[in-house]
Amino acid sequence: MRISIFGAGFVGVTSAVVFSEWGHEVELVEVDAARREALERGNLPFYEPGLEEAWASTNIQAVTAPNDPELIFVCVGTPSADDGSADLSAIEAVASATARLRCPIIIKSTVPPGTTQAILGTRPSGMNPEFLREGAALQDARKPDRVVIGATNGEAREALHQLYSHLDCPIIDTDPTTAEMIKYASNTMLASRIAMVNELGNVCQSVGVNVDAVMQGVGLDWRIGPHFLQAGLGFGGSCFPKDVHALRALARQHAQDTTMMDATLRQNDLQPATAVDALREVHGDLTGARVAIFGLAFKADTSDIRESRAIPLWQALQAEGAEVICYDPMANEEFSRATGAQVVDLETALAADAAIVQTAWPEFARIPAERWPATVIDGRRCLDAQTLRMAGKKVIRTGDGSPA
Ligand code: UGA
């Protein structure tokens, strides 16, 4: 099939590469000239493991307008508006730019329930949500755990079946509004699960046990399952916070109570400060203390700092009067640009009075124990606490109150 994908972001580029690997003729329609030129030189505008290499082995063109496609995908951004709702202006722009084309047009961007029907309902169209995780996007796109097809008519449904039917996973055929709701409900449930695990982790820490041991026991219940039970300093990224806010805004428009979504967002707002409390407990007054944040990306294997918990952590430490320095293997530049924070190299960060580990970068676990600052708050439990303690460091692990 000839496929035109609008939007050279993380979802658009990943989908383009994988559809091309499946033998389709793919082009990426991107309005930003700098992005297009970078793609033509083989440079992706963001970091995603393996994607630049995979892109290089395709012949996808970055173009300004579609050339006679048989199927269109819309993968443009839907950022949060001021009231938390999703800003749909980029989707509307693609809808009007393609109004004269007769082929099916499918939205992959995360949009509120009702959007596809309202914007594209008179055309052959559909909603086909993505469930890609940053850092594992190629793997998730090549081998999805499910495909959701919410088509408005037979032509769109058939095109999507043709694209996905070779995959060995369940395909859910539904209407666009259900497909849109599946995406929001998935992210909201995952976000609330993390908020719950974090709250339980805080209790574990207080009662002297390790949340990982507790979650191992909990996750063996088949109704719960073992995944996504990692307590830490909260969730970030471009999806969970935005999508929970958007679904909550939509629920409120329908006069629905949002107790669970409110609690999820509130727990996530409060969680980074637990690391500051822990540090104060060991170190005392933080005025003038030189504290290094290790990990600025919202999770490992990405340079993305959107909604990273490093941002509220940095703010909370400053409010305590600490001198805050920040280090990340990949996201120093982004973080300093977005926040104005003082970013430093690894050596300088290790020379601080105290460290708070915010992102579970595997390379942090490889730093020899003696090189760490005297006090370490391991917000993701990714370091070997015993070795650190043997090297004379004071260590507190978020969610782990088990005896040292
Ligand atoms: C998330 C979903 O997992 C994807 O299925 C979805 O497609 C994507 O949003 C999206 O809507 O586009 P992503 O934001 O890339 O993917 O990252 P996750 O791996 O889900 O992590 C989100 C946040 O939760 C991170 O800050 C991570 O550190 C945190 N997290 C995750 C935990 O604190 N504990 C866990 O057990 C898992």
Short mmCIF file of C-alpha atoms and ligand atoms in Angstrom, two decimals:
data_model
loop_
_atom_site.label_atom_id
_atom_site.label_comp_id
_atom_site.label_asym_id
_atom_site.label_seq_id
_atom_site.Cartn_x
_atom_site.Cartn_y
_atom_site.Cartn_z
CA MET A 1 0.00 0.00 0.00
CA ARG A 2 1.05 3.61 -0.52
CA ILE A 3 0.85 5.14 2.97
CA SER A 4 1.23 8.82 3.91
CA ILE A 5 1.91 9.52 7.57
CA PHE A 6 1.38 13.06 8.87
CA GLY A 7 3.72 14.09 11.68
CA ALA A 8 7.39 13.14 12.02
CA GLY A 9 7.26 12.77 15.81
CA PHE A 10 7.99 9.66 17.79
CA VAL A 11 4.78 7.83 16.76
CA GLY A 12 4.90 8.94 13.11
CA VAL A 13 8.53 7.98 12.52
CA THR A 14 8.24 4.64 14.35
CA SER A 15 5.05 3.71 12.47
CA ALA A 16 6.59 4.79 9.15
CA VAL A 17 9.67 2.62 9.70
CA VAL A 18 7.67 -0.44 10.73
CA PHE A 19 5.10 -0.13 7.90
CA SER A 20 7.99 0.20 5.49
CA GLU A 21 9.60 -2.94 6.99
CA TRP A 22 6.29 -4.70 6.30
CA GLY A 23 6.73 -3.90 2.59
CA HIS A 24 4.61 -0.78 2.18
CA GLU A 25 5.56 2.36 0.30
CA VAL A 26 5.65 5.03 3.01
CA GLU A 27 6.16 8.80 3.02
CA LEU A 28 6.23 11.15 6.01
CA VAL A 29 4.42 14.46 5.66
CA GLU A 30 6.03 17.05 7.92
CA VAL A 31 5.35 20.79 7.93
CA ASP A 32 8.54 21.71 9.81
CA ALA A 33 11.30 22.27 7.23
CA ALA A 34 14.11 21.77 9.76
CA ARG A 35 12.68 18.38 10.75
CA ARG A 36 12.32 17.34 7.11
CA GLU A 37 15.89 18.30 6.31
CA ALA A 38 17.21 16.52 9.39
CA LEU A 39 15.33 13.35 8.38
CA GLU A 40 16.74 13.57 4.88
CA ARG A 41 20.23 13.62 6.39
CA GLY A 42 19.25 10.57 8.46
CA ASN A 43 18.99 12.44 11.78
CA LEU A 44 15.92 11.86 13.93
CA PRO A 45 14.63 14.84 15.91
CA PHE A 46 14.58 12.75 19.13
CA TYR A 47 16.42 9.75 20.58
CA GLU A 48 14.84 6.32 20.41
CA PRO A 49 16.99 3.18 20.68
CA GLY A 50 17.52 1.50 17.29
CA LEU A 51 15.24 3.86 15.38
CA GLU A 52 17.90 5.92 13.59
CA GLU A 53 19.55 2.74 12.27
CA ALA A 54 16.16 1.29 11.25
CA TRP A 55 15.27 4.60 9.52
CA ALA A 56 18.55 4.47 7.56
CA SER A 57 17.62 1.11 6.09
CA THR A 58 14.32 2.40 4.64
CA ASN A 59 13.73 4.68 1.67
CA ILE A 60 11.00 6.79 3.32
CA GLN A 61 10.84 10.34 1.99
CA ALA A 62 9.98 13.34 4.19
CA VAL A 63 7.64 15.51 2.11
CA THR A 64 5.47 18.61 2.47
CA ALA A 65 2.26 17.14 0.99
CA PRO A 66 0.94 13.64 0.30
CA ASN A 67 1.44 12.03 -3.13
CA ASP A 68 -1.58 9.96 -4.11
CA PRO A 69 -1.81 7.78 -0.96
CA GLU A 70 -4.04 4.73 -0.52
CA LEU A 71 -4.10 5.21 3.25
CA ILE A 72 -3.36 8.23 5.46
CA PHE A 73 -2.29 8.14 9.12
CA VAL A 74 -2.47 11.19 11.36
CA CYS A 75 0.30 11.11 13.98
CA VAL A 76 0.49 14.80 14.93
CA GLY A 77 0.67 16.12 18.50
CA THR A 78 -2.34 16.72 20.75
CA PRO A 79 -0.78 18.81 23.56
CA SER A 80 -2.65 19.91 26.67
CA ALA A 81 -4.60 23.16 26.42
CA ASP A 82 -4.68 25.45 29.49
CA ASP A 83 -7.72 23.66 30.99
CA GLY A 84 -6.06 20.21 30.64
CA SER A 85 -8.14 19.27 27.59
CA ALA A 86 -6.46 18.10 24.37
CA ASP A 87 -5.56 20.76 21.78
CA LEU A 88 -6.81 19.32 18.49
CA SER A 89 -5.70 22.11 16.14
CA ALA A 90 -2.99 20.01 14.44
CA ILE A 91 -5.51 17.20 13.74
CA GLU A 92 -7.95 19.73 12.29
CA ALA A 93 -5.20 21.16 10.07
CA VAL A 94 -4.46 17.69 8.62
CA ALA A 95 -8.18 17.05 8.10
CA SER A 96 -8.54 20.21 6.02
CA ALA A 97 -5.23 19.67 4.14
CA THR A 98 -6.45 16.23 3.01
CA ALA A 99 -10.13 17.07 2.49
CA ARG A 100 -9.96 16.52 -1.29
CA LEU A 101 -8.35 13.03 -0.99
CA ARG A 102 -10.72 10.05 -1.18
CA CYS A 103 -8.63 7.36 0.57
CA PRO A 104 -9.28 6.37 4.21
CA ILE A 105 -7.76 8.65 6.84
CA ILE A 106 -6.86 7.12 10.20
CA ILE A 107 -6.04 8.94 13.43
CA LYS A 108 -3.23 7.42 15.51
CA SER A 109 -2.71 10.46 17.74
CA THR A 110 -4.32 10.20 21.17
CA VAL A 111 -7.59 12.13 20.91
CA PRO A 112 -10.62 12.43 23.22
CA PRO A 113 -13.55 10.07 22.63
CA GLY A 114 -15.75 11.45 19.85
CA THR A 115 -12.97 13.32 17.99
CA THR A 116 -12.59 11.04 14.94
CA GLN A 117 -16.32 10.89 14.41
CA ALA A 118 -16.68 14.67 14.82
CA ILE A 119 -13.76 15.72 12.60
CA LEU A 120 -13.68 12.94 9.98
CA GLY A 121 -17.02 11.13 10.32
CA THR A 122 -18.22 12.07 6.83
CA ARG A 123 -15.09 10.55 5.19
CA PRO A 124 -13.81 6.94 5.09
CA SER A 125 -11.90 7.16 8.34
CA GLY A 126 -10.92 5.48 11.54
CA MET A 127 -9.09 5.55 14.84
CA ASN A 128 -6.19 3.17 15.41
CA PRO A 129 -4.50 4.04 18.72
CA GLU A 130 -0.83 3.35 19.37
CA PHE A 131 0.47 1.72 22.53
CA LEU A 132 4.19 2.39 22.01
CA ARG A 133 6.45 2.99 24.96
CA GLU A 134 9.30 5.42 24.47
CA GLY A 135 12.54 3.49 24.69
CA ALA A 136 10.85 0.33 23.35
CA ALA A 137 8.88 1.83 20.46
CA LEU A 138 10.22 -0.32 17.62
CA GLN A 139 9.70 -3.52 19.54
CA ASP A 140 6.14 -2.46 20.53
CA ALA A 141 5.27 -1.44 16.94
CA ARG A 142 6.69 -4.61 15.39
CA LYS A 143 5.01 -6.92 17.90
CA PRO A 144 1.99 -5.18 19.45
CA ASP A 145 0.03 -6.98 22.18
CA ARG A 146 -3.19 -5.91 20.47
CA VAL A 147 -4.40 -3.83 17.54
CA VAL A 148 -7.50 -1.70 17.96
CA ILE A 149 -9.38 -0.77 14.80
CA GLY A 150 -12.14 1.78 15.20
CA ALA A 151 -13.42 2.37 11.69
CA THR A 152 -16.25 4.59 10.50
CA ASN A 153 -16.81 2.52 7.34
CA GLY A 154 -15.92 -0.72 5.53
CA GLU A 155 -13.23 0.74 3.31
CA ALA A 156 -11.22 2.09 6.26
CA ARG A 157 -11.72 -1.16 8.21
CA GLU A 158 -10.53 -3.26 5.26
CA ALA A 159 -7.41 -1.14 4.72
CA LEU A 160 -6.44 -1.50 8.39
CA HIS A 161 -7.04 -5.25 8.35
CA GLN A 162 -4.86 -5.52 5.26
CA LEU A 163 -2.10 -3.67 7.13
CA TYR A 164 -2.24 -5.64 10.38
CA SER A 165 -3.72 -9.09 9.62
CA HIS A 166 -0.28 -10.81 9.45
CA LEU A 167 0.36 -10.00 13.13
CA ASP A 168 0.08 -12.67 15.76
CA CYS A 169 -2.06 -10.71 18.24
CA PRO A 170 -5.75 -10.03 18.92
CA ILE A 171 -7.37 -7.46 16.64
CA ILE A 172 -10.28 -5.60 18.17
CA ASP A 173 -12.84 -4.30 15.70
CA THR A 174 -14.85 -1.48 17.11
CA ASP A 175 -16.14 2.04 16.51
CA PRO A 176 -13.79 5.07 16.65
CA THR A 177 -15.12 6.43 19.94
CA THR A 178 -14.56 3.10 21.71
CA ALA A 179 -11.05 2.95 20.19
CA GLU A 180 -10.32 6.44 21.52
CA MET A 181 -11.64 5.52 24.94
CA ILE A 182 -9.55 2.29 25.00
CA LYS A 183 -6.41 4.40 24.61
CA TYR A 184 -7.32 6.88 27.36
CA ALA A 185 -8.55 4.14 29.68
CA SER A 186 -5.33 2.13 29.19
CA ASN A 187 -3.07 5.06 30.03
CA THR A 188 -5.25 6.21 32.92
CA MET A 189 -5.32 2.73 34.46
CA LEU A 190 -1.55 2.36 34.07
CA ALA A 191 -0.97 5.79 35.61
CA SER A 192 -3.28 5.01 38.53
CA ARG A 193 -1.51 1.69 39.04
CA ILE A 194 1.83 3.50 39.38
CA ALA A 195 0.31 6.06 41.78
CA MET A 196 -1.06 3.18 43.88
CA VAL A 197 2.26 1.33 43.88
CA ASN A 198 4.05 4.53 44.91
CA GLU A 199 1.65 5.09 47.78
CA LEU A 200 2.05 1.47 48.89
CA GLY A 201 5.83 1.86 48.54
CA ASN A 202 5.79 4.84 50.90
CA VAL A 203 3.94 2.71 53.47
CA CYS A 204 6.40 -0.16 52.92
CA GLN A 205 9.27 2.23 53.64
CA SER A 206 7.61 3.34 56.89
CA VAL A 207 6.86 -0.17 58.14
CA GLY A 208 10.35 -1.46 57.35
CA VAL A 209 9.82 -3.64 54.27
CA ASN A 210 10.83 -3.55 50.61
CA VAL A 211 8.10 -2.68 48.09
CA ASP A 212 9.73 -4.92 45.43
CA ALA A 213 9.34 -7.99 47.65
CA VAL A 214 5.77 -6.97 48.39
CA MET A 215 4.94 -6.44 44.70
CA GLN A 216 6.47 -9.79 43.83
CA GLY A 217 3.89 -11.36 46.11
CA VAL A 218 1.10 -9.10 44.84
CA GLY A 219 1.94 -9.59 41.15
CA LEU A 220 1.57 -13.36 41.38
CA ASP A 221 -2.17 -12.86 41.63
CA TRP A 222 -3.21 -13.45 37.99
CA ARG A 223 -5.80 -10.71 38.29
CA ILE A 224 -3.01 -8.20 39.00
CA GLY A 225 0.02 -9.56 37.11
CA PRO A 226 3.72 -8.78 37.63
CA HIS A 227 4.26 -5.83 35.26
CA PHE A 228 4.24 -2.10 35.87
CA LEU A 229 4.63 -2.43 39.63
CA GLN A 230 7.86 -0.43 39.98
CA ALA A 231 7.54 2.13 42.76
CA GLY A 232 9.62 5.28 42.35
CA LEU A 233 9.36 9.05 42.31
CA GLY A 234 6.30 9.15 40.05
CA PHE A 235 5.38 8.92 36.38
CA GLY A 236 6.28 11.44 33.71
CA GLY A 237 6.52 11.57 29.94
CA SER A 238 4.41 13.00 27.19
CA CYS A 239 1.48 10.62 27.69
CA PHE A 240 0.35 9.65 31.20
CA PRO A 241 0.08 13.12 32.76
CA LYS A 242 -1.43 14.65 29.61
CA ASP A 243 -3.90 11.84 29.00
CA VAL A 244 -5.15 11.64 32.59
CA HIS A 245 -5.64 15.43 32.55
CA ALA A 246 -7.49 15.24 29.22
CA LEU A 247 -9.77 12.39 30.31
CA ARG A 248 -10.49 14.19 33.57
CA ALA A 249 -11.37 17.38 31.68
CA LEU A 250 -13.69 15.38 29.45
CA ALA A 251 -15.30 13.59 32.42
CA ARG A 252 -15.92 16.95 34.09
CA GLN A 253 -17.54 18.30 30.93
CA HIS A 254 -19.97 15.39 31.30
CA ALA A 255 -20.49 16.19 34.99
CA GLN A 256 -18.83 12.91 36.01
CA ASP A 257 -17.03 12.55 39.31
CA THR A 258 -13.23 12.19 38.88
CA THR A 259 -12.13 11.05 42.35
CA MET A 260 -9.76 8.36 41.03
CA MET A 261 -8.13 10.55 38.39
CA ASP A 262 -7.79 13.41 40.89
CA ALA A 263 -6.06 11.09 43.33
CA THR A 264 -3.72 9.68 40.66
CA LEU A 265 -2.56 13.15 39.64
CA ARG A 266 -2.26 14.34 43.23
CA GLN A 267 -0.24 11.31 44.32
CA ASN A 268 2.07 11.87 41.36
CA ASP A 269 2.51 15.53 42.28
CA LEU A 270 3.40 14.66 45.87
CA GLN A 271 5.75 11.74 45.20
CA PRO A 272 9.00 13.57 44.18
CA ALA A 273 9.02 15.43 47.52
CA THR A 274 9.39 12.10 49.35
CA ALA A 275 13.01 12.06 48.12
CA VAL A 276 13.58 15.53 49.58
CA ASP A 277 12.05 14.44 52.91
CA ALA A 278 14.36 11.42 52.92
CA LEU A 279 17.39 13.58 52.25
CA ARG A 280 16.44 16.01 55.02
CA GLU A 281 16.08 13.07 57.39
CA VAL A 282 19.71 12.02 56.82
CA HIS A 283 21.34 15.33 56.09
CA GLY A 284 19.35 17.74 58.25
CA ASP A 285 18.78 21.29 57.01
CA LEU A 286 19.47 21.46 53.26
CA THR A 287 20.29 25.18 53.15
CA GLY A 288 23.51 25.55 51.17
CA ALA A 289 23.93 21.77 50.66
CA ARG A 290 25.17 20.85 47.20
CA VAL A 291 22.71 18.24 45.96
CA ALA A 292 23.02 16.42 42.63
CA ILE A 293 20.00 15.05 40.78
CA PHE A 294 21.04 11.93 38.88
CA GLY A 295 18.68 11.40 35.94
CA LEU A 296 16.67 14.13 34.25
CA ALA A 297 14.92 12.08 31.54
CA PHE A 298 11.43 10.90 32.51
CA LYS A 299 12.72 7.34 32.30
CA ALA A 300 15.84 5.52 31.12
CA ASP A 301 16.68 5.08 27.43
CA THR A 302 15.23 8.39 26.34
CA SER A 303 16.36 12.01 26.27
CA ASP A 304 12.75 13.12 26.77
CA ILE A 305 12.26 15.33 29.83
CA ARG A 306 8.58 16.14 29.33
CA GLU A 307 6.81 16.00 32.72
CA SER A 308 9.94 14.38 34.15
CA ARG A 309 9.78 14.10 37.94
CA ALA A 310 13.22 15.74 37.91
CA ILE A 311 11.44 19.07 37.34
CA PRO A 312 9.38 19.16 40.58
CA LEU A 313 12.31 17.54 42.40
CA TRP A 314 14.64 20.32 41.25
CA GLN A 315 12.06 22.93 42.32
CA ALA A 316 11.51 21.32 45.74
CA LEU A 317 15.26 21.16 46.45
CA GLN A 318 15.67 24.79 45.52
CA ALA A 319 12.81 25.73 47.81
CA GLU A 320 14.80 24.08 50.64
CA GLY A 321 17.74 26.37 49.90
CA ALA A 322 19.95 23.64 48.42
CA GLU A 323 22.44 24.36 45.66
CA VAL A 324 21.13 21.95 43.02
CA ILE A 325 23.22 20.50 40.22
CA CYS A 326 21.83 18.08 37.64
CA TYR A 327 23.25 15.27 35.53
CA ASP A 328 21.82 12.95 32.88
CA PRO A 329 23.65 10.77 30.36
CA MET A 330 21.40 12.02 27.54
CA ALA A 331 19.13 14.86 28.63
CA ASN A 332 21.43 17.54 30.13
CA GLU A 333 20.95 19.93 27.22
CA GLU A 334 17.15 19.54 27.06
CA PHE A 335 16.82 19.97 30.81
CA SER A 336 18.95 23.09 31.00
CA ARG A 337 17.12 24.61 28.00
CA ALA A 338 13.69 23.91 29.50
CA THR A 339 14.35 24.83 33.12
CA GLY A 340 17.53 26.93 33.26
CA ALA A 341 18.90 24.43 35.81
CA GLN A 342 22.63 24.03 36.32
CA VAL A 343 23.63 20.85 34.47
CA VAL A 344 27.04 19.31 35.07
CA ASP A 345 29.19 16.37 33.97
CA LEU A 346 29.24 13.08 35.87
CA GLU A 347 32.45 13.86 37.79
CA THR A 348 31.04 17.14 39.10
CA ALA A 349 27.76 15.48 40.07
CA LEU A 350 29.61 12.77 41.99
CA ALA A 351 31.48 15.43 43.96
CA ALA A 352 28.24 16.83 45.47
CA ASP A 353 27.33 16.51 49.17
CA ALA A 354 24.36 14.29 48.34
CA ALA A 355 22.77 12.55 45.35
CA ILE A 356 19.15 11.82 44.50
CA VAL A 357 18.71 9.21 41.78
CA GLN A 358 15.62 10.14 39.77
CA THR A 359 16.03 8.00 36.61
CA ALA A 360 17.02 4.33 36.63
CA TRP A 361 19.79 4.64 34.02
CA PRO A 362 21.68 1.30 33.99
CA GLU A 363 25.01 3.15 33.92
CA PHE A 364 24.35 4.59 37.39
CA ALA A 365 24.49 1.05 38.80
CA ARG A 366 27.96 0.65 37.26
CA ILE A 367 29.49 3.62 39.11
CA PRO A 368 31.84 2.26 41.82
CA ALA A 369 30.33 2.68 45.30
CA GLU A 370 33.20 4.74 46.71
CA ARG A 371 32.72 7.44 44.05
CA TRP A 372 29.18 8.32 45.14
CA PRO A 373 28.51 11.28 47.47
CA ALA A 374 28.28 10.62 51.22
CA THR A 375 24.47 10.51 51.09
CA VAL A 376 22.46 8.80 48.37
CA ILE A 377 18.68 8.77 48.00
CA ASP A 378 17.92 6.07 45.47
CA GLY A 379 14.51 7.12 44.16
CA ARG A 380 14.23 4.14 41.79
CA ARG A 381 16.07 1.43 43.80
CA CYS A 382 18.50 0.88 40.95
CA LEU A 383 21.77 0.91 42.93
CA ASP A 384 23.29 -1.81 45.09
CA ALA A 385 22.57 -0.36 48.53
CA GLN A 386 24.61 -2.92 50.42
CA THR A 387 27.82 -2.14 48.52
CA LEU A 388 27.21 1.58 48.95
CA ARG A 389 26.73 1.15 52.69
CA MET A 390 29.87 -0.98 52.92
CA ALA A 391 31.69 1.93 51.27
CA GLY A 392 30.46 4.15 54.14
CA LYS A 393 27.61 5.89 52.30
CA LYS A 394 24.30 6.74 53.92
CA VAL A 395 21.58 5.33 51.66
CA ILE A 396 17.80 5.62 51.63
CA ARG A 397 15.84 3.79 48.95
CA THR A 398 12.38 5.03 48.04
CA GLY A 399 9.87 2.30 48.89
CA ASP A 400 12.39 0.23 50.83
CA GLY A 401 12.50 0.46 54.58
CA SER A 402 14.02 -2.97 55.11
CA PRO A 403 16.86 -3.05 57.68
CA ALA A 404 20.25 -2.16 56.16
C1 UGA B 1 3.08 5.11 27.86
C2 UGA B 1 2.38 3.75 27.73
O1 UGA B 1 3.10 2.78 28.49
C3 UGA B 1 2.30 3.31 26.27
O2 UGA B 1 1.56 2.10 26.18
C4 UGA B 1 1.57 4.42 25.48
O3 UGA B 1 1.51 4.10 24.09
C5 UGA B 1 2.33 5.71 25.63
O4 UGA B 1 2.39 6.06 27.03
C6 UGA B 1 1.57 6.77 24.84
O5 UGA B 1 0.43 7.07 25.19
O6 UGA B 1 2.05 7.17 23.76
P1 UGA B 1 5.63 5.95 27.89
O7 UGA B 1 5.08 7.24 28.40
O8 UGA B 1 6.61 5.96 26.79
O9 UGA B 1 4.42 4.97 27.43
O10 UGA B 1 6.39 5.25 29.09
P2 UGA B 1 6.10 4.14 30.19
O11 UGA B 1 7.14 3.10 30.07
O12 UGA B 1 4.70 3.72 30.22
O13 UGA B 1 6.43 4.98 31.53
C7 UGA B 1 5.68 6.13 31.90
C8 UGA B 1 6.15 6.63 33.24
O14 UGA B 1 5.78 5.72 34.27
C9 UGA B 1 7.66 6.79 33.38
O15 UGA B 1 7.94 7.98 34.07
C10 UGA B 1 8.10 5.59 34.18
O16 UGA B 1 9.26 5.81 34.93
C11 UGA B 1 6.89 5.38 35.08
N1 UGA B 1 6.74 4.00 35.55
C12 UGA B 1 6.45 3.00 34.68
C13 UGA B 1 6.88 3.73 36.91
O17 UGA B 1 7.12 4.63 37.74
N2 UGA B 1 6.70 2.43 37.35
C14 UGA B 1 6.41 1.42 36.49
O18 UGA B 1 6.26 0.26 36.97
C15 UGA B 1 6.28 1.72 35.13
#
